[in-house]
Amino acid sequence: AQSVTQPDIHITVSEGASLELRCNYSYGATPYLFWYVQSPGQGLQLLLKYFSGDTLVQGIKGFEAEFKRSQSSFNLRKPSVHWSDAAEYFCALYSGNTPLVFGKGTRLSVIA
Amino acid sequence: DAGVIQSPRHEVTEMGQEVTLRCKPISGHDYLFWYRQTMMRGLELLIYFNNNVPIDDSGMPEDRFSAKMPNASFSTLKIQPSEPRDSAVYFCASREGTVRQPQHFGDGTRLSIL
């Protein structure tokens, strides 16, 4: 069965520091992968997506993610975090069966 | 380009009352999804539609919950009778029918059952 694991429930980083949020998936073929962000009181907004080709994908708000098939991972990164990045981040997998399979989410806190 | 529109944004009602949540998907999207989000259970898929037809309602918690999509531009999620444990944020999302398209989410309805 398809699944998405986000090992970190909560991460705290200092403003200006780099960020990496982990995502591991389980799926037998090449997955389609997404990262969404949810700011407080809002719905989920798409940050970026991976379908095929270049394993490093760029998204909005300065985020990027790297697909590593050997590690079944799709980690989200940002070189310098801003206070406005504080939010919940969800990794999701599309396996060909609608709908998306979501991870449990990682809550990001940003401190001064 | 309008996104997914949900109403109301907030709903507070007493236990036993009927609650109706509404969703207008993005025009042209073939799929519509209803999710529930709580601290304890995270994001749960309740039901989804394709071309207005319910495809999978296995996530609907119990018979008190029902969803309809009478046309391509409108869907409702109804809870009758409501219970305090139904308190959550309910999201609607829609997606184009083409493979590999992302789901677009509304801002949700925050439901509180007293």
XYZ file of N, CA and C in Angstrom:
678
model
N 0.841 -1.192 0.000
C 0.000 0.000 0.000
C 0.879 1.246 0.000
N 0.343 2.275 -0.598
C 1.104 3.521 -0.650
C 1.047 4.219 0.702
N 2.130 4.847 1.063
C 2.134 5.602 2.309
C 3.179 6.693 2.252
N 2.990 7.684 3.085
C 3.931 8.795 3.213
C 4.233 8.983 4.688
N 5.502 9.077 4.996
C 5.930 9.265 6.383
C 6.712 10.557 6.510
N 6.292 11.366 7.431
C 7.038 12.559 7.792
C 7.522 12.348 9.227
N 8.788 12.028 9.391
C 9.273 11.579 10.705
C 9.237 12.646 11.790
N 9.308 13.897 11.392
C 9.375 14.981 12.368
C 8.006 15.624 12.532
N 7.490 15.567 13.761
C 6.191 16.172 14.026
C 6.325 17.688 14.125
N 7.434 18.117 14.750
C 7.629 19.532 15.007
C 9.105 19.859 14.889
N 9.408 20.936 14.175
C 10.784 21.406 14.040
C 10.817 22.888 14.344
N 11.863 23.284 15.064
C 12.069 24.705 15.354
C 13.409 25.130 14.776
N 13.391 26.203 14.015
C 14.633 26.735 13.443
C 14.696 28.235 13.703
N 15.899 28.738 13.682
C 16.091 30.171 13.838
C 15.914 30.865 12.499
N 15.403 32.064 12.559
C 15.241 32.833 11.335
C 16.598 33.014 10.661
N 16.621 32.779 9.352
C 17.871 32.880 8.614
C 18.624 31.572 8.486
N 18.264 30.597 9.302
C 18.917 29.292 9.234
C 18.331 28.477 8.083
N 19.066 27.447 7.716
C 18.569 26.565 6.652
C 17.563 25.574 7.231
N 16.781 24.998 6.329
C 15.703 24.106 6.742
C 15.683 22.880 5.854
N 15.466 21.736 6.471
C 15.185 20.534 5.709
C 14.076 19.765 6.404
N 13.007 19.502 5.705
C 11.900 18.699 6.217
C 11.900 17.367 5.481
N 11.809 16.314 6.261
C 11.939 14.978 5.686
C 10.611 14.380 5.266
N 10.680 13.618 4.195
C 9.508 12.904 3.695
C 9.981 11.606 3.074
N 9.404 10.506 3.518
C 9.685 9.198 2.928
C 8.381 8.606 2.426
N 8.469 7.906 1.327
C 7.255 7.336 0.755
C 7.439 5.855 0.517
N 6.326 5.196 0.393
C 6.320 3.790 0.051
C 5.402 3.599 -1.140
N 6.007 3.177 -2.247
C 5.235 2.958 -3.456
C 6.081 2.158 -4.411
N 5.485 1.237 -5.136
C 6.250 0.315 -5.960
C 6.765 0.873 -7.267
N 6.206 1.959 -7.730
C 6.631 2.531 -9.010
C 7.061 3.972 -8.788
N 7.318 4.669 -9.860
C 7.699 6.073 -9.719
C 6.498 6.885 -9.266
N 6.649 7.542 -8.150
C 5.506 8.301 -7.629
C 5.462 9.712 -8.179
N 4.321 10.306 -8.033
C 4.212 11.742 -8.227
C 4.132 12.331 -6.817
N 4.993 13.270 -6.517
C 5.125 13.766 -5.146
C 4.873 15.264 -5.061
N 4.308 15.671 -3.950
C 3.945 17.063 -3.738
C 4.334 17.483 -2.327
N 4.600 18.772 -2.185
C 4.688 19.393 -0.878
C 3.662 20.517 -0.832
N 2.899 20.510 0.280
C 1.915 21.557 0.538
C 2.274 22.263 1.834
N 1.865 23.524 1.941
C 2.040 24.279 3.166
C 0.679 24.774 3.634
N 0.490 24.724 4.943
C -0.757 25.206 5.530
C -0.435 26.252 6.591
N -0.750 27.482 6.299
C -0.595 28.544 7.288
C -1.798 28.517 8.210
N -1.644 29.039 9.417
C -2.745 28.998 10.383
C -4.035 29.584 9.822
N -5.119 28.835 9.972
C -6.426 29.309 9.536
C -6.650 29.256 8.043
N -5.748 28.607 7.331
C -5.897 28.550 5.873
C -5.873 27.126 5.368
N -6.190 26.982 4.102
C -6.128 25.670 3.487
C -4.713 25.331 3.062
N -4.573 24.202 2.430
C -3.261 23.749 1.971
C -2.936 24.395 0.635
N -1.721 24.909 0.545
C -1.266 25.557 -0.674
C -0.122 24.737 -1.258
N -0.154 24.524 -2.556
C 0.889 23.751 -3.207
C 2.192 24.525 -3.244
N 3.272 23.890 -2.762
C 4.606 24.486 -2.810
C 5.356 24.048 -4.061
N 5.329 22.757 -4.323
C 6.039 22.227 -5.487
C 5.588 20.799 -5.746
N 6.006 20.289 -6.913
C 5.608 18.940 -7.298
C 6.717 18.288 -8.108
N 6.782 16.974 -8.013
C 7.724 16.197 -8.793
C 6.956 15.122 -9.548
N 7.231 15.063 -10.859
C 6.621 14.012 -11.661
C 7.681 13.118 -12.290
N 8.681 13.734 -12.897
C 9.734 12.978 -13.555
C 10.839 13.959 -13.928
N 11.934 13.432 -14.489
C 12.987 14.307 -14.958
C 13.915 14.742 -13.844
N 14.285 15.991 -13.882
C 15.232 16.533 -12.912
C 14.759 16.242 -11.492
N 15.636 15.660 -10.704
C 15.235 15.242 -9.352
C 15.220 16.393 -8.365
N 15.730 17.519 -8.741
C 15.676 18.707 -7.883
C 14.629 19.649 -8.467
N 13.590 19.883 -7.703
C 12.514 20.722 -8.195
C 12.406 21.993 -7.371
N 12.110 23.057 -8.068
C 11.972 24.353 -7.417
C 10.495 24.662 -7.217
N 10.216 25.336 -6.131
C 8.839 25.701 -5.855
C 8.698 27.173 -5.547
N 7.551 27.487 -4.994
C 7.311 28.877 -4.633
C 7.957 29.197 -3.289
N 8.070 30.466 -3.000
C 8.569 30.961 -1.710
C 9.993 30.509 -1.428
N 10.755 30.206 -2.446
C 12.153 29.850 -2.258
C 12.421 28.425 -1.821
N 11.405 27.594 -1.850
C 11.567 26.187 -1.457
C 12.016 25.334 -2.638
N 12.707 24.257 -2.314
C 13.079 23.253 -3.288
C 12.978 21.883 -2.630
N 12.894 20.857 -3.438
C 12.850 19.497 -2.914
C 13.623 18.592 -3.843
N 14.210 17.574 -3.258
C 15.002 16.632 -4.035
C 14.431 15.241 -3.936
N 14.175 14.631 -5.055
C 13.667 13.271 -5.118
C 14.855 12.317 -5.165
N 14.877 11.372 -4.229
C 15.937 10.361 -4.205
C 15.268 8.993 -4.199
N 15.304 8.366 -5.359
C 14.637 7.073 -5.488
C 15.262 6.023 -4.583
N 16.579 6.037 -4.487
C 17.283 5.011 -3.698
C 16.908 5.085 -2.223
N 16.538 6.258 -1.776
C 16.175 6.435 -0.368
C 14.670 6.584 -0.175
N 13.910 6.518 -1.256
C 12.455 6.731 -1.195
C 12.143 8.007 -0.433
N 12.853 9.056 -0.786
C 12.670 10.298 -0.050
C 12.391 11.464 -0.980
N 11.797 12.455 -0.406
C 11.474 13.687 -1.144
C 11.524 14.821 -0.119
N 12.711 15.195 0.280
C 12.895 16.174 1.346
C 12.777 17.602 0.830
N 12.185 18.404 1.658
C 11.960 19.819 1.327
C 13.053 20.655 1.971
N 13.568 21.636 1.235
C 14.654 22.450 1.754
C 14.409 23.933 1.460
N 15.017 24.727 2.322
C 15.055 26.164 2.073
C 16.346 26.683 2.688
N 17.135 27.469 1.958
C 18.446 27.882 2.463
C 18.377 28.872 3.616
N 17.336 29.699 3.649
C 17.248 30.710 4.705
C 15.778 30.910 5.053
N 15.432 30.545 6.259
C 14.024 30.572 6.674
C 13.624 31.956 7.158
N 12.420 32.328 6.800
C 11.846 33.603 7.239
C 10.756 33.314 8.259
N 10.469 34.273 9.112
C 9.454 34.048 10.141
C 8.111 33.670 9.519
N 7.837 34.170 8.334
C 6.557 33.887 7.686
C 6.453 32.442 7.193
N 7.557 31.698 7.261
C 7.517 30.293 6.862
C 6.935 29.391 7.945
N 6.719 29.935 9.120
C 6.120 29.137 10.189
C 4.744 28.657 9.752
N 4.580 27.339 9.732
C 3.354 26.748 9.189
C 3.445 25.239 9.353
N 2.421 24.561 8.838
C 2.440 23.098 8.797
C 2.734 22.701 7.363
N 3.607 21.701 7.222
C 4.019 21.261 5.892
C 3.631 19.801 5.702
N 3.037 19.554 4.542
C 2.557 18.206 4.234
C 3.210 17.700 2.954
N 3.697 16.489 3.031
C 4.178 15.781 1.863
C 3.046 14.875 1.384
N 2.900 14.730 0.070
C 1.805 13.919 -0.454
C 2.262 13.130 -1.674
N 1.610 12.002 -1.861
C 1.966 11.062 -2.917
C 0.745 10.805 -3.787
N 0.945 10.863 -5.081
C -0.108 10.472 -6.013
C 0.388 9.240 -6.737
N -0.343 8.160 -6.565
C 0.136 6.893 -7.083
C -0.616 6.429 -8.313
N -1.547 7.201 -8.775
C -2.370 6.774 -9.901
C -3.777 6.460 -9.460
N -3.960 6.225 -8.179
C -5.293 6.069 -7.617
C -5.651 7.364 -6.923
N -6.676 7.986 -7.379
C -7.120 9.187 -6.719
C -7.613 8.831 -5.344
N -7.422 9.595 -4.365
C -6.768 10.889 -4.323
C -5.352 10.819 -3.755
N -4.809 11.952 -3.388
C -3.472 12.021 -2.815
C -3.425 11.320 -1.465
N -2.259 10.735 -1.198
C -1.989 10.178 0.124
C -1.102 11.187 0.844
N -1.555 11.662 1.975
C -0.827 12.693 2.710
C -0.061 12.109 3.883
N 1.072 12.730 4.197
C 1.737 12.454 5.452
C 1.019 13.173 6.576
N 1.465 12.940 7.794
C 0.831 13.525 8.980
C 1.181 14.990 9.172
N 2.177 15.451 8.451
C 2.552 16.849 8.551
C 3.695 17.109 9.518
N 4.427 18.180 9.246
C 5.481 18.666 10.136
C 5.206 20.128 10.439
N 5.134 20.432 11.707
C 4.889 21.823 12.096
C 6.233 22.520 12.247
N 6.367 23.635 11.561
C 7.612 24.413 11.609
C 7.397 25.663 12.446
N 8.229 25.826 13.438
C 8.267 27.059 14.218
C 9.554 27.793 13.878
N 9.476 29.113 13.813
C 10.648 29.933 13.501
C 10.861 30.898 14.652
N 12.060 30.890 15.200
C 12.377 31.775 16.318
C 13.380 32.830 15.874
N 13.356 33.940 16.573
C 14.235 35.061 16.218
C 15.669 34.780 16.601
N -8.392 34.268 -11.127
C -8.919 32.913 -11.186
C -9.351 32.498 -9.785
N -10.659 32.297 -9.585
C -11.156 31.978 -8.258
C -10.704 30.589 -7.861
N -10.385 30.448 -6.591
C -10.008 29.140 -6.080
C -11.227 28.400 -5.605
N -10.998 27.370 -4.790
C -12.090 26.613 -4.189
C -12.716 27.483 -3.096
N -14.013 27.600 -3.141
C -14.699 28.479 -2.194
C -15.557 27.648 -1.246
N -15.326 27.849 0.026
C -16.086 27.133 1.044
C -16.879 28.117 1.900
N -18.046 27.666 2.304
C -18.841 28.478 3.234
C -19.618 27.571 4.169
N -19.860 28.025 5.377
C -19.297 29.230 5.978
C -17.843 29.007 6.368
N -17.143 30.029 6.774
C -15.772 29.867 7.256
C -15.762 29.350 8.686
N -16.748 29.749 9.435
C -16.866 29.301 10.818
C -18.319 28.951 11.085
N -18.493 27.906 11.887
C -19.852 27.511 12.257
C -19.809 27.015 13.691
N -20.655 27.607 14.509
C -20.792 27.156 15.885
C -22.252 26.795 16.088
N -22.492 25.596 16.544
C -23.873 25.166 16.726
C -23.948 24.192 17.887
N -25.141 23.924 18.290
C -25.335 23.030 19.426
C -25.489 21.591 18.971
N -25.101 20.732 19.821
C -25.225 19.308 19.583
C -26.650 18.947 19.178
N -26.758 18.095 18.187
C -28.067 17.662 17.733
C -28.591 18.433 16.529
N -27.993 19.573 16.263
C -28.423 20.385 15.133
C -27.846 19.843 13.829
N -28.548 20.185 12.758
C -28.044 19.824 11.434
C -27.042 20.881 10.974
N -25.970 20.402 10.374
C -24.937 21.295 9.871
C -24.747 21.020 8.390
N -24.683 22.076 7.600
C -24.430 21.922 6.166
C -23.250 22.787 5.767
N -22.244 22.131 5.219
C -21.054 22.813 4.726
C -21.117 22.824 3.208
N -20.643 23.926 2.631
C -20.787 24.102 1.185
C -19.435 24.299 0.513
N -19.387 23.888 -0.734
C -18.131 23.993 -1.482
C -18.423 24.268 -2.946
N -17.684 25.220 -3.490
C -17.719 25.493 -4.920
C -16.332 25.194 -5.459
N -16.187 24.175 -6.278
C -14.860 23.834 -6.791
C -14.424 24.795 -7.888
N -13.186 24.667 -8.280
C -12.677 25.460 -9.387
C -13.352 24.998 -10.678
N -13.749 25.953 -11.476
C -14.442 25.638 -12.715
C -13.571 24.745 -13.612
N -14.194 23.689 -14.119
C -13.456 22.789 -14.998
C -12.808 21.612 -14.296
N -12.806 21.621 -12.990
C -12.221 20.500 -12.247
C -13.215 19.350 -12.164
N -12.689 18.143 -12.409
C -13.543 16.966 -12.466
C -13.679 16.246 -11.130
N -12.727 16.477 -10.246
C -12.712 15.775 -8.968
C -12.962 16.759 -7.830
N -13.705 16.281 -6.852
C -13.937 17.076 -5.651
C -13.761 16.178 -4.432
N -13.060 16.703 -3.438
C -12.719 15.929 -2.243
C -13.188 16.681 -0.996
N -13.652 15.921 -0.034
C -13.948 16.473 1.295
C -12.997 15.834 2.311
N -12.339 16.694 3.105
C -11.421 16.251 4.140
C -11.862 16.816 5.493
N -11.412 16.125 6.519
C -11.595 16.624 7.879
C -10.223 16.665 8.540
N -9.959 17.731 9.266
C -8.657 17.875 9.929
C -8.859 18.116 11.418
N -8.227 17.289 12.223
C -8.224 17.465 13.669
C -6.812 17.292 14.178
N -6.572 17.761 15.379
C -5.247 17.611 15.975
C -4.918 16.138 16.176
N -5.905 15.387 16.589
C -5.657 13.988 16.935
C -5.447 13.112 15.708
N -6.230 13.327 14.684
C -6.258 12.405 13.547
C -5.630 12.971 12.279
N -5.268 14.264 12.339
C -4.668 14.866 11.149
C -5.689 15.070 10.051
N -5.220 14.948 8.811
C -6.054 15.191 7.636
C -6.642 13.861 7.170
N -7.960 13.786 7.182
C -8.644 12.548 6.785
C -9.520 12.799 5.555
N -9.419 11.926 4.598
C -10.296 11.996 3.436
C -11.647 11.384 3.806
N -12.698 12.138 3.585
C -14.045 11.654 3.896
C -14.702 11.004 2.693
N -14.691 11.720 1.574
C -15.372 11.256 0.377
C -14.819 12.037 -0.800
N -14.897 11.418 -2.003
C -14.575 12.200 -3.171
C -15.492 11.852 -4.339
N -15.628 12.811 -5.220
C -16.507 12.714 -6.372
C -15.688 12.842 -7.660
N -16.151 12.189 -8.692
C -15.626 12.380 -10.040
C -16.815 12.656 -10.949
N -16.768 13.786 -11.624
C -17.891 14.170 -12.486
C -19.238 14.068 -11.757
N -19.237 14.576 -10.535
C -20.434 14.687 -9.692
C -20.885 13.354 -9.095
N -20.199 12.294 -9.377
C -20.582 10.974 -8.870
C -19.684 10.591 -7.702
N -20.266 10.171 -6.571
C -19.414 9.738 -5.452
C -18.658 8.468 -5.808
N -17.360 8.495 -5.611
C -16.517 7.362 -5.975
C -16.151 6.530 -4.756
N -15.790 7.190 -3.692
C -15.345 6.474 -2.502
C -15.787 7.260 -1.269
N -16.665 6.694 -0.512
C -17.121 7.341 0.723
C -16.707 6.535 1.956
N -15.701 5.720 1.802
C -15.290 4.859 2.914
C -14.745 5.654 4.100
N -14.395 6.892 3.878
C -13.889 7.712 4.968
C -14.962 8.429 5.764
N -16.175 8.353 5.306
C -17.269 9.001 6.044
C -17.453 8.257 7.361
N -17.358 8.976 8.461
C -17.294 8.311 9.769
C -18.533 7.510 10.140
N -19.686 7.980 9.806
C -20.906 7.250 10.161
C -22.071 7.815 9.381
N -23.216 7.193 9.578
C -24.392 7.565 8.779
C -24.861 8.987 9.021
N -24.375 9.584 10.036
C -24.776 10.975 10.298
C -24.199 11.926 9.256
N -23.191 11.445 8.561
C -22.535 12.264 7.548
C -23.061 11.879 6.162
N -23.336 12.902 5.359
C -23.725 12.650 3.972
C -23.177 13.770 3.100
N -22.892 13.444 1.856
C -22.373 14.439 0.922
C -23.073 14.282 -0.408
N -23.262 15.440 -1.055
C -23.900 15.438 -2.367
C -23.160 16.384 -3.295
N -23.311 16.110 -4.563
C -22.770 17.020 -5.566
C -23.799 17.088 -6.684
N -24.771 17.954 -6.556
C -25.864 18.014 -7.521
C -25.448 18.511 -8.897
N -24.351 19.258 -8.949
C -23.843 19.711 -10.250
C -22.352 19.967 -10.125
N -21.743 20.313 -11.225
C -20.282 20.430 -11.261
C -19.743 21.612 -10.472
N -20.592 22.500 -10.034
C -20.102 23.702 -9.369
C -20.516 23.793 -7.907
N -21.029 22.695 -7.341
C -21.517 22.809 -5.976
C -21.543 21.445 -5.295
N -21.092 21.453 -4.049
C -21.181 20.239 -3.249
C -21.505 20.611 -1.808
N -22.163 19.711 -1.116
C -22.472 19.918 0.299
C -22.042 18.715 1.110
N -21.657 18.994 2.332
C -21.387 17.958 3.324
C -22.313 18.254 4.502
N -23.132 17.274 4.836
C -24.137 17.490 5.855
C -23.886 16.555 7.038
N -24.082 17.073 8.223
C -23.976 16.271 9.440
C -25.297 16.422 10.184
N -25.956 15.291 10.406
C -27.253 15.326 11.070
C -27.511 14.014 11.798
N -27.626 14.019 13.113
C -27.418 15.160 14.008
C -25.946 15.342 14.335
N -25.561 16.548 14.633
C -24.163 16.829 14.940
C -23.834 16.463 16.389
N -22.562 16.129 16.610
C -22.071 15.783 17.937
C -20.779 16.552 18.207
N -20.449 16.760 19.474
C -19.215 17.506 19.796
C -17.975 16.923 19.135
N -17.924 15.621 18.981
C -16.729 15.008 18.384
C -16.602 15.295 16.883
N -17.607 15.917 16.305
C -17.522 16.319 14.903
C -16.784 17.653 14.741
N -16.473 18.277 15.838
C -15.754 19.552 15.785
C -14.399 19.343 15.112
N -14.158 20.141 14.082
C -12.949 19.974 13.267
C -12.938 21.087 12.227
N -11.884 21.080 11.435
C -11.866 21.927 10.242
C -12.134 21.025 9.046
N -13.092 21.400 8.247
C -13.470 20.618 7.073
C -13.005 21.346 5.820
N -12.265 20.612 5.007
C -11.729 21.181 3.778
C -12.359 20.525 2.563
N -12.533 21.343 1.567
C -12.927 20.876 0.254
C -11.746 21.133 -0.679
N -11.526 20.220 -1.603
C -10.463 20.378 -2.583
C -10.979 19.911 -3.941
N -10.394 20.450 -4.996
C -10.781 19.994 -6.325
C -9.544 19.814 -7.196
N -9.737 19.054 -8.255
C -8.598 18.748 -9.124
C -9.101 18.514 -10.543
N -8.250 18.872 -11.490
C -8.565 18.537 -12.876
C -8.505 17.030 -13.049
N -9.179 16.550 -14.077
C -9.189 15.119 -14.323
C -7.890 14.575 -14.876
N -7.084 15.443 -15.449
C -5.833 14.998 -16.048
C -4.902 14.460 -14.968
N -4.246 13.375 -15.296
C -3.318 12.780 -14.336
C -2.219 13.779 -13.990
N -1.745 13.699 -12.787
C -0.620 14.480 -12.281
C -0.973 15.924 -11.945
N -2.216 16.226 -11.880
C -2.597 17.570 -11.464
C -2.746 17.635 -9.947
N -2.305 18.705 -9.337
C -2.415 18.809 -7.885
C -3.846 19.100 -7.449
N -4.117 18.830 -6.214
C -5.390 19.199 -5.608
C -5.288 20.637 -5.100
N -6.360 21.383 -5.295
C -6.425 22.759 -4.825
C -7.427 22.806 -3.681
N -7.014 23.380 -2.576
C -7.822 23.383 -1.366
C -8.509 24.719 -1.128
N -9.700 24.636 -0.539
C -10.344 25.818 -0.013
C -9.756 26.180 1.342
N -10.241 27.270 1.911
C -9.713 27.725 3.196
C -10.345 27.010 4.382
N -11.313 26.165 4.117
C -11.874 25.343 5.174
C -13.032 25.990 5.919
N -13.782 25.129 6.591
C -14.837 25.558 7.516
C -14.472 25.042 8.896
N -14.337 25.960 9.836
C -14.049 25.561 11.213
C -15.359 25.328 11.931
N -15.611 24.089 12.273
C -16.889 23.696 12.876
C -16.713 23.397 14.349
N -17.533 24.032 15.157
C -17.532 23.781 16.597
C -18.926 23.350 17.014
N -19.017 22.171 17.604
C -20.301 21.654 18.087
C -20.266 21.689 19.614
N -21.170 22.448 20.168
C -21.173 22.632 21.624
C -22.025 21.581 22.338
